[in-house]
Short mmCIF file of N, CA and C in Angstrom, two decimals:
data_model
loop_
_atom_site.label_atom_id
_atom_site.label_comp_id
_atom_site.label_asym_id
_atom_site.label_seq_id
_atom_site.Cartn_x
_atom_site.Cartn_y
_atom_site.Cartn_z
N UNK T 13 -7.63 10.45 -19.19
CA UNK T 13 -8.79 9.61 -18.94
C UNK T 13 -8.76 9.21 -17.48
N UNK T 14 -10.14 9.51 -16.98
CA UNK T 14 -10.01 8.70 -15.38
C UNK T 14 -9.87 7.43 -15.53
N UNK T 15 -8.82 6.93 -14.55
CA UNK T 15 -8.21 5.53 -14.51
C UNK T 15 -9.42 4.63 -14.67
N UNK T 16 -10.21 5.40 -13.26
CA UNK T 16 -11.60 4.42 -13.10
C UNK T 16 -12.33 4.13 -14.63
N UNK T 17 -12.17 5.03 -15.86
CA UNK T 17 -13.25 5.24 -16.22
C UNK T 17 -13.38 4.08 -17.99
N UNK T 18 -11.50 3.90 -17.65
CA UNK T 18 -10.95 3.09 -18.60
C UNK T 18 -10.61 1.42 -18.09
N UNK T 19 -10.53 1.16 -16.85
CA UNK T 19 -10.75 0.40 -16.63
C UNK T 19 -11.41 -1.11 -16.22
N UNK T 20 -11.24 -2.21 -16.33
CA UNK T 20 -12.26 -2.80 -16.31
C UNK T 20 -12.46 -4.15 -17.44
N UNK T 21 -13.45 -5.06 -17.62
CA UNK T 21 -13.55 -5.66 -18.92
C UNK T 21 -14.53 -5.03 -20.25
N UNK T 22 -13.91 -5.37 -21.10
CA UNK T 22 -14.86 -4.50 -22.37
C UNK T 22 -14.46 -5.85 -23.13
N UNK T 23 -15.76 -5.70 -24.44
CA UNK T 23 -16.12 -7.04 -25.01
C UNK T 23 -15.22 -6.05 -26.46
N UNK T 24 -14.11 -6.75 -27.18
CA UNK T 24 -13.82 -6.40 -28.29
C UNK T 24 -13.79 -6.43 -29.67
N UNK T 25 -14.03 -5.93 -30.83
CA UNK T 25 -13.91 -5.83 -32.07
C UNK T 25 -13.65 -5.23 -33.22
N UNK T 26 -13.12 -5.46 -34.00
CA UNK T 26 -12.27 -4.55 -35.27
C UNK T 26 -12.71 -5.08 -36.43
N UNK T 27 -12.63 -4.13 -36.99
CA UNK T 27 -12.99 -4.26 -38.66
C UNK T 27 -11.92 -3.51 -39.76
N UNK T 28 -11.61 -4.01 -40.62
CA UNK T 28 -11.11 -3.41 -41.90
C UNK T 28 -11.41 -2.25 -42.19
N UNK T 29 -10.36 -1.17 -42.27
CA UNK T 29 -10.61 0.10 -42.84
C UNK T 29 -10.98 0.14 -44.47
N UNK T 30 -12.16 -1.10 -45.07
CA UNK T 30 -12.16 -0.82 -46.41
C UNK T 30 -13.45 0.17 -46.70
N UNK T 31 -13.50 0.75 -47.71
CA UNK T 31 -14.03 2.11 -48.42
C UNK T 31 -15.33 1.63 -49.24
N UNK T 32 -15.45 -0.17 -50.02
CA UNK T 32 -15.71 -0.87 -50.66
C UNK T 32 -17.22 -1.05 -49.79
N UNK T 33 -18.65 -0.14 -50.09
CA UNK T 33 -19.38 -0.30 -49.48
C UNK T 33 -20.32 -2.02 -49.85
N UNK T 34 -20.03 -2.28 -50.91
CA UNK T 34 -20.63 -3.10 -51.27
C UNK T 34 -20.12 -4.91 -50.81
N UNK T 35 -18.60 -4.35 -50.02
CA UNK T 35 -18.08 -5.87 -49.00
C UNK T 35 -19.31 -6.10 -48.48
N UNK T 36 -19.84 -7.85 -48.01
CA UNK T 36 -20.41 -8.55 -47.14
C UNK T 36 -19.61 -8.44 -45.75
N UNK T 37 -20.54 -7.47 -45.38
CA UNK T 37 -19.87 -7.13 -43.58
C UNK T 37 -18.93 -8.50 -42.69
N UNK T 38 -19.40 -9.52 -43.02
CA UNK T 38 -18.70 -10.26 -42.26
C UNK T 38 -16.99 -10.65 -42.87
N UNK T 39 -16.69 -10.06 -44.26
CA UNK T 39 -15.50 -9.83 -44.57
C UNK T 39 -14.54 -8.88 -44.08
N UNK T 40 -15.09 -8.10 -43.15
CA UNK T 40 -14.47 -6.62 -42.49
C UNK T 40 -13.94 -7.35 -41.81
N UNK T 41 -14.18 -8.53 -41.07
CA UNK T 41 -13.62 -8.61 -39.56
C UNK T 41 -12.27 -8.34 -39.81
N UNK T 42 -11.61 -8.09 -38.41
CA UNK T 42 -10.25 -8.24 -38.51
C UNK T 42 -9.90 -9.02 -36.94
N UNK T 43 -10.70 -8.47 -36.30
CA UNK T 43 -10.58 -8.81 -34.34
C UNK T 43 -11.78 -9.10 -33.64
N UNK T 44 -11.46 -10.14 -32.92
CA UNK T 44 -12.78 -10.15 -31.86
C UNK T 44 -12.09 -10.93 -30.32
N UNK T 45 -12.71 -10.34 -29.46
CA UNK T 45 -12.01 -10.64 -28.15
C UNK T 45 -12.62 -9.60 -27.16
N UNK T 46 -12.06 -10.50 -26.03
CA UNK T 46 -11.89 -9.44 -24.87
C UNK T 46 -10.86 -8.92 -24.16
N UNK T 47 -11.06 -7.45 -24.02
CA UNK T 47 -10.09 -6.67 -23.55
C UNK T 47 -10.02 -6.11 -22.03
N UNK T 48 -9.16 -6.16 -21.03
CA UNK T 48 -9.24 -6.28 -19.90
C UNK T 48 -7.71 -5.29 -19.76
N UNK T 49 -8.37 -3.86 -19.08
CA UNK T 49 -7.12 -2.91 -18.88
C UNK T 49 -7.19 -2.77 -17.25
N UNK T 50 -5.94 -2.58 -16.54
CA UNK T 50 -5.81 -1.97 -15.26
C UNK T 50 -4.79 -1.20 -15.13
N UNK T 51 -4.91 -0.69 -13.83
CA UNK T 51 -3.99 0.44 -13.68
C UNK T 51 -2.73 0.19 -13.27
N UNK T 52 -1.54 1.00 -13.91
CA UNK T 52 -0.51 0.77 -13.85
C UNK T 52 0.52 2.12 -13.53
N UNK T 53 0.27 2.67 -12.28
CA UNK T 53 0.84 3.90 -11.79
C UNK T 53 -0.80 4.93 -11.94
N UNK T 54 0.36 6.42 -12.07
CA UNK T 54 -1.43 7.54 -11.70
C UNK T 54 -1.69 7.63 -13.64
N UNK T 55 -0.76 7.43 -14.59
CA UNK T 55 -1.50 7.80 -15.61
C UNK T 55 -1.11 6.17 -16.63
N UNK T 56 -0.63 5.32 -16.34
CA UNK T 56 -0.60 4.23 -16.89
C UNK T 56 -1.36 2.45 -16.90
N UNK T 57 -1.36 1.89 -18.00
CA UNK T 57 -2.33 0.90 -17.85
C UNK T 57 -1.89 -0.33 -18.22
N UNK T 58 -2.19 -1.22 -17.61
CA UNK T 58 -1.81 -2.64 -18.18
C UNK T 58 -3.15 -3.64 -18.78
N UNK T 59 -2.61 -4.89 -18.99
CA UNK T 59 -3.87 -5.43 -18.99
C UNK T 59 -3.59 -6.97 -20.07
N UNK T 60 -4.95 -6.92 -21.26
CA UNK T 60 -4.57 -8.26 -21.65
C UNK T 60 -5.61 -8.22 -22.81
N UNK T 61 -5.42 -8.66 -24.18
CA UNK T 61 -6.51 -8.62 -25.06
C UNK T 61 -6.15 -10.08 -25.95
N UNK T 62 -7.40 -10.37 -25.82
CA UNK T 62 -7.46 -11.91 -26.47
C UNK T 62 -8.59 -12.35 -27.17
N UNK T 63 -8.02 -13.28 -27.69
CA UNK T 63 -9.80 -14.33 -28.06
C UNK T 63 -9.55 -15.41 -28.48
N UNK T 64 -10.20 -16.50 -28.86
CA UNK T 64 -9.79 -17.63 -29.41
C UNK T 64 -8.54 -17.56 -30.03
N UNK T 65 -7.39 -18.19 -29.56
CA UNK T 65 -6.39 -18.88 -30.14
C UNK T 65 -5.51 -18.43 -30.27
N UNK T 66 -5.69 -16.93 -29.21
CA UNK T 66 -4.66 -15.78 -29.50
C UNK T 66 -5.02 -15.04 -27.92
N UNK T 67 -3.78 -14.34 -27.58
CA UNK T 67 -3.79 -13.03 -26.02
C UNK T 67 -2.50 -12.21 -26.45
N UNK T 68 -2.60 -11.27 -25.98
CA UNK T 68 -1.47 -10.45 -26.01
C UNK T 68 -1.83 -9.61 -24.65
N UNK T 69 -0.70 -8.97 -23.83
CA UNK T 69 -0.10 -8.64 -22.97
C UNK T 69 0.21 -7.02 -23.39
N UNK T 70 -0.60 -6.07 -22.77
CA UNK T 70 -1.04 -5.02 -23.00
C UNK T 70 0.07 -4.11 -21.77
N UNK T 71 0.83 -2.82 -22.49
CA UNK T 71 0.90 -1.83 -21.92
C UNK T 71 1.05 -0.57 -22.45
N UNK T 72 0.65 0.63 -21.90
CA UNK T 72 0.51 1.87 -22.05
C UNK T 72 -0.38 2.91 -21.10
N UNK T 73 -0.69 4.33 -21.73
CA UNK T 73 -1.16 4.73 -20.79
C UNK T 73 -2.54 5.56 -21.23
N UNK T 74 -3.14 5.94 -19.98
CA UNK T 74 -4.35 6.79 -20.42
C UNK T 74 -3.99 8.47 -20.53
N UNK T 75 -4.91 9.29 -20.98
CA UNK T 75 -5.23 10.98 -20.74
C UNK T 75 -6.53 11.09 -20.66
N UNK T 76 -6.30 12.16 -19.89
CA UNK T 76 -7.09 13.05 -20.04
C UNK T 76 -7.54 13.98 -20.76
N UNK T 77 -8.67 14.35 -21.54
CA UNK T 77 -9.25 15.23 -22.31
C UNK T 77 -10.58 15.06 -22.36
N UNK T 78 -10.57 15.62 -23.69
CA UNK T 78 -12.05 15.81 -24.24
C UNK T 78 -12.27 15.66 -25.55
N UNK T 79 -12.31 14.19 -25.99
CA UNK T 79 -12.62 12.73 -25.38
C UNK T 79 -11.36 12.74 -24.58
N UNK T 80 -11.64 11.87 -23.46
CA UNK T 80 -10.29 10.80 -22.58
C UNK T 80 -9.42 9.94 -23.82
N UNK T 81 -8.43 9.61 -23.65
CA UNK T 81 -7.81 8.86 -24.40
C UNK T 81 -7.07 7.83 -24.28
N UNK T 82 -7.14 6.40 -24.32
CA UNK T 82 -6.05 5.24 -23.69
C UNK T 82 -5.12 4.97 -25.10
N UNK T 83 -3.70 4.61 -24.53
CA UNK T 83 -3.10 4.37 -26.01
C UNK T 83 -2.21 3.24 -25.59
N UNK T 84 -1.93 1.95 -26.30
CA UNK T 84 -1.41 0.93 -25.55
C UNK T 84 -0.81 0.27 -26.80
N UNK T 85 0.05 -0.55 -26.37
CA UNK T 85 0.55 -1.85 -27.56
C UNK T 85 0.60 -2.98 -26.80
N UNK T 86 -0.22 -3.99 -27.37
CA UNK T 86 0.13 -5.32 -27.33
C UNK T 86 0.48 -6.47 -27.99
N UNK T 87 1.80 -7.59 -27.06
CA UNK T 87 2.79 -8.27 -27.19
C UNK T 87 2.62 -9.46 -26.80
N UNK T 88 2.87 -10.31 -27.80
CA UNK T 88 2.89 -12.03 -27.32
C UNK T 88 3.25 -12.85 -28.21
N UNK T 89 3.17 -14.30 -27.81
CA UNK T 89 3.92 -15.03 -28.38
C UNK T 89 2.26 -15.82 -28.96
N UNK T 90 2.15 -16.29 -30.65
CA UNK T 90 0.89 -17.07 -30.73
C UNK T 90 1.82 -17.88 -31.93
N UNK T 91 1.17 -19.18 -31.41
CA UNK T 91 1.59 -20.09 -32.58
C UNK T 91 3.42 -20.12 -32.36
N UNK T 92 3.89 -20.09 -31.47
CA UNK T 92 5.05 -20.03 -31.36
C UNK T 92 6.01 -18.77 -32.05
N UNK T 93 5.08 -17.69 -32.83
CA UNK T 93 5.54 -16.34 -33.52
C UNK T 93 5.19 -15.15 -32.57
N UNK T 94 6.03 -13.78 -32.70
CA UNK T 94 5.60 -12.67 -32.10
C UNK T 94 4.21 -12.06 -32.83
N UNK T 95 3.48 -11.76 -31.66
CA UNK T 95 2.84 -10.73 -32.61
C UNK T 95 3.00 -9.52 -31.88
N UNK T 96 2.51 -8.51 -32.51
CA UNK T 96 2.45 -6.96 -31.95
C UNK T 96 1.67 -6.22 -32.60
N UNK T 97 1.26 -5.40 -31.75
CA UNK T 97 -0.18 -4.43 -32.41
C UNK T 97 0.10 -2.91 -31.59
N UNK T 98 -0.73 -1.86 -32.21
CA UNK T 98 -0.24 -0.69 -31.74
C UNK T 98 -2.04 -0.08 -31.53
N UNK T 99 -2.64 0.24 -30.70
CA UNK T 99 -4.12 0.50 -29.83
C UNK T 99 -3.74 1.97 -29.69
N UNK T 100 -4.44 2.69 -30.31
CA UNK T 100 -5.01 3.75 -29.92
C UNK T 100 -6.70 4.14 -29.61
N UNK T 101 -7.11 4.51 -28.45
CA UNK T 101 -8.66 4.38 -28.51
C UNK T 101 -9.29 6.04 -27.54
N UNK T 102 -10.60 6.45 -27.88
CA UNK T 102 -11.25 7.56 -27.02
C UNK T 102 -12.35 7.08 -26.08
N UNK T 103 -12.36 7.66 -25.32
CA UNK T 103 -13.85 6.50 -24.74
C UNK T 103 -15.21 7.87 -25.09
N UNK T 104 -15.97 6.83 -25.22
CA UNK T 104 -17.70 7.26 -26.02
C UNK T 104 -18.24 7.36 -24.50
N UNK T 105 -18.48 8.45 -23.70
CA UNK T 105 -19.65 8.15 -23.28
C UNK T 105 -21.19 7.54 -22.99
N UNK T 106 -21.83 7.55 -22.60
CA UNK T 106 -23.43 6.74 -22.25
C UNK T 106 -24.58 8.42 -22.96
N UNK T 107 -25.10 8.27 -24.05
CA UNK T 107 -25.65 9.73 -23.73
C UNK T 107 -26.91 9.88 -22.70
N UNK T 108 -26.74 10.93 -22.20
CA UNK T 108 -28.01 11.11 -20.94
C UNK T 108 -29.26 11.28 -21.17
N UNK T 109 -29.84 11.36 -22.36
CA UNK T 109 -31.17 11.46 -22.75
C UNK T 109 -31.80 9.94 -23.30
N UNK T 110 -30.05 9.01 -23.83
CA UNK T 110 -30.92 7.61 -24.01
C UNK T 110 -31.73 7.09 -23.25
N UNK T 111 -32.59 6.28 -23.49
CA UNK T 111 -33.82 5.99 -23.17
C UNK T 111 -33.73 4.28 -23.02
N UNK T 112 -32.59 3.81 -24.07
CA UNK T 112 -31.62 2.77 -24.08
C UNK T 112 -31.25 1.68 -22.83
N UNK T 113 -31.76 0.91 -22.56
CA UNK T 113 -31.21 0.32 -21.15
C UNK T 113 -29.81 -0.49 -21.41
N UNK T 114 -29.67 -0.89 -22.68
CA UNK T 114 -28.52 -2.09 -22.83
C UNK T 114 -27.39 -0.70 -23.84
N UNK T 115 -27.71 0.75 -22.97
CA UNK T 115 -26.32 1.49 -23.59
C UNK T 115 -25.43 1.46 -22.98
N UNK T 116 -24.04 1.49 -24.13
CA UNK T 116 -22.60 0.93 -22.65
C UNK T 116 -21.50 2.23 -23.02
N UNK T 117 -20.95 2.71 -21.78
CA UNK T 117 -19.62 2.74 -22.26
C UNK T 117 -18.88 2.31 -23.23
N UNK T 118 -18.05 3.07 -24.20
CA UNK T 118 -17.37 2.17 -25.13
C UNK T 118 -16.19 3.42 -25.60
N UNK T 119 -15.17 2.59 -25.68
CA UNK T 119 -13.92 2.94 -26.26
C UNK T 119 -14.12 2.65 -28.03
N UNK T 120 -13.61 3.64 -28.65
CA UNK T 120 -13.58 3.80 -30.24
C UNK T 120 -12.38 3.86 -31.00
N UNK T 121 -11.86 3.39 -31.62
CA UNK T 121 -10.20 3.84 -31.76
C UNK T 121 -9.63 3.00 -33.23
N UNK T 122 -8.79 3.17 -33.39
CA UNK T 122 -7.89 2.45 -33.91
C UNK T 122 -6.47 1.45 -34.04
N UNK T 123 -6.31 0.30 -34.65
CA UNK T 123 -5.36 -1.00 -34.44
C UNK T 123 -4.66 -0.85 -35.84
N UNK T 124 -2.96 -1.33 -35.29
CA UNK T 124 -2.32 -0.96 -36.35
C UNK T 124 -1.49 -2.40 -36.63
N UNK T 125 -1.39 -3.57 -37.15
CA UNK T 125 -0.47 -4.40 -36.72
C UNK T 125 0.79 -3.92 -37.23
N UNK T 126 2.09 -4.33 -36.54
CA UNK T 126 2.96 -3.84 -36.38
C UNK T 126 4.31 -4.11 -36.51
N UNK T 127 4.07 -5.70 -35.97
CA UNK T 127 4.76 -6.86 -37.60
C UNK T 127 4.17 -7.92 -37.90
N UNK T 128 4.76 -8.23 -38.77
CA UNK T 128 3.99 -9.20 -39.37
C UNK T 128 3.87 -10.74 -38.53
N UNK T 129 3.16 -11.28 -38.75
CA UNK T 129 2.68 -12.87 -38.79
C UNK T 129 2.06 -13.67 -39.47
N UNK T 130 1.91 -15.13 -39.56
CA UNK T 130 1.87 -15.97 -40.11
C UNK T 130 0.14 -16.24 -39.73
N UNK T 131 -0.80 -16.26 -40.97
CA UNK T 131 -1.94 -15.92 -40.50
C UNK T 131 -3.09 -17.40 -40.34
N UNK T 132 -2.44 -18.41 -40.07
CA UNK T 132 -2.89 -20.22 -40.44
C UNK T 132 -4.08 -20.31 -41.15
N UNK T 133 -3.54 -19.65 -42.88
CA UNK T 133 -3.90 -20.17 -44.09
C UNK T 133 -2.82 -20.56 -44.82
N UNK T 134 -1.56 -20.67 -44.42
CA UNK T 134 -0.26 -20.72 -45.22
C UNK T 134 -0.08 -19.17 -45.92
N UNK T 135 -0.65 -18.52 -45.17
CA UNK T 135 0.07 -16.66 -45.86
C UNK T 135 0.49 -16.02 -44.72
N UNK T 136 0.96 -14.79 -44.95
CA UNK T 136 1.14 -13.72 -44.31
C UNK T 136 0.47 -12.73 -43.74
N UNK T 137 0.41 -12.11 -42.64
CA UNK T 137 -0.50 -10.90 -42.16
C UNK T 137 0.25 -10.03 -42.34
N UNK T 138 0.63 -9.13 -42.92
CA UNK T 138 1.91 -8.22 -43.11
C UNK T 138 1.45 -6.92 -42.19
N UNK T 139 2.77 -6.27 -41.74
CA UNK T 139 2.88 -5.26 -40.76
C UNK T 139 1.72 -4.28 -41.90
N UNK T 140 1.57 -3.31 -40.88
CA UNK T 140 0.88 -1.84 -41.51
C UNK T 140 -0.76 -1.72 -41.83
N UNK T 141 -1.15 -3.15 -41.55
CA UNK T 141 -2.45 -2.95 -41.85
C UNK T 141 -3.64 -2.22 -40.54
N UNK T 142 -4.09 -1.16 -40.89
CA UNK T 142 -4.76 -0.95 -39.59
C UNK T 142 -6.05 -1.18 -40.16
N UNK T 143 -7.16 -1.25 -38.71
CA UNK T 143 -8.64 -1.47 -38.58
C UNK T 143 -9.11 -0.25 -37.77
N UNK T 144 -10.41 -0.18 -37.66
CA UNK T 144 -11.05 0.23 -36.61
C UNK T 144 -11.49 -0.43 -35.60
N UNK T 145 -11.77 0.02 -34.17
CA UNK T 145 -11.98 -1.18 -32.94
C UNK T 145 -13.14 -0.05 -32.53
N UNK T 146 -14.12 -0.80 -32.10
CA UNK T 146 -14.60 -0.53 -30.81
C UNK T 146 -15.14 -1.45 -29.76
N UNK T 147 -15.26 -1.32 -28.30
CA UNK T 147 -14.95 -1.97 -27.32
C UNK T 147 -15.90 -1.23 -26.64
N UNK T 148 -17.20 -2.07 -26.01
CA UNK T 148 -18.44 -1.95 -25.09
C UNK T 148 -17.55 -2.54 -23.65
N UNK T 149 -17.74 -1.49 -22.56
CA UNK T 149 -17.86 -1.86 -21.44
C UNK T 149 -18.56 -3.22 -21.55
N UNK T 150 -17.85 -4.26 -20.76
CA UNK T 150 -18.82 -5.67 -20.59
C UNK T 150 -19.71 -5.89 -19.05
N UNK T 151 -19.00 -5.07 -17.94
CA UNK T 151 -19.59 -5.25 -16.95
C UNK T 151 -19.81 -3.88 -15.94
#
C-alpha cells in the first residue's frame, strides 16, 4: 500500500460478524472511533485508534497489491486492564464514474480481540471474537 495512501485520519467502525439477519442493526456494534495511522519506516505504520473511554497505540505495516493492504495490532492500558486487538484491513478505492461528492476513501477489513477484558457491565469480553471494520478517510 502507498504509505501516502494509508495514511492520515479515518473516522472508525465495526460490527459483529452475526449471520442473524433479523438483529436490530444497532446490536451489531462492536467499535466506533477514530483511527489515525503514520508512517513508520518505507513499509511500516504507526498510529492510534480510539473513542470514548478507550485508545490503543497502533503498530504494523502496510503492502502493496491489488487491493493495498495495512495490517496492525493495537495495545493499551483502559480501565487500568490490557487490551489488545489484531487489524487487518484493504483500502476501497473512490470509484471514477461516481457522481457522489461525499465518496471517501475507505479501508475494509477485519478486528480480532485478542485477550480478553472486562467489558463495564460486570462481564467479560472474551479473546477470539472478531468483527468487521470499515474506516472512511475523514480528511
Amino acid at each position: 500500500m502507498q504509505q501516502s495512501a494509508s495514511c492520515g485520519k479515518w473516522t472508525y467502525r465495526s460490527l459483529l460478524n452475526d449471520p442473524d439477519g433479523s438483529l436490530e442493526f444497532s446490536k451489531l456494534e462492536f467499535g466506533e472511533g477514530t483511527l489515525q495511522i503514520d508512517t513508520a519506516g518505507s513499509a511500516g505504520l504507526t498510529g492510534t485508534i480510539g473513542g470514548t473511554g478507550w485508545a490503543l497505540s497502533l503498530w504494523g505495516c502496510a503492502g502493496n497489491g491489488s487491493p493495498a493492504q495495512v495490517r496492525f495490532q493495537g495495545k493499551g492500558e483502559v480501565n487500568g486492564e490490557p487490551w489488545v486487538y489484531d487489524y487487518i484491513g484493504w483500502l476501497v478505492p473512490v470509484w471514477p464514474n461516481s457522481t457522489s461528492k461525499q465518496q471517501r476513501t475507505a479501508i475494509v477489513g477485519s478486528v480480532v480481540r485478542t485477550t480478553p477484558h472486562t467489558n463495564g457491565s460486570g462481564g467479560i469480553s472474551p479473546a477470539g471474537v472478531v468483527a468487521s471494520f470499515y474506516a472512511m478517510r475523514a480528511s
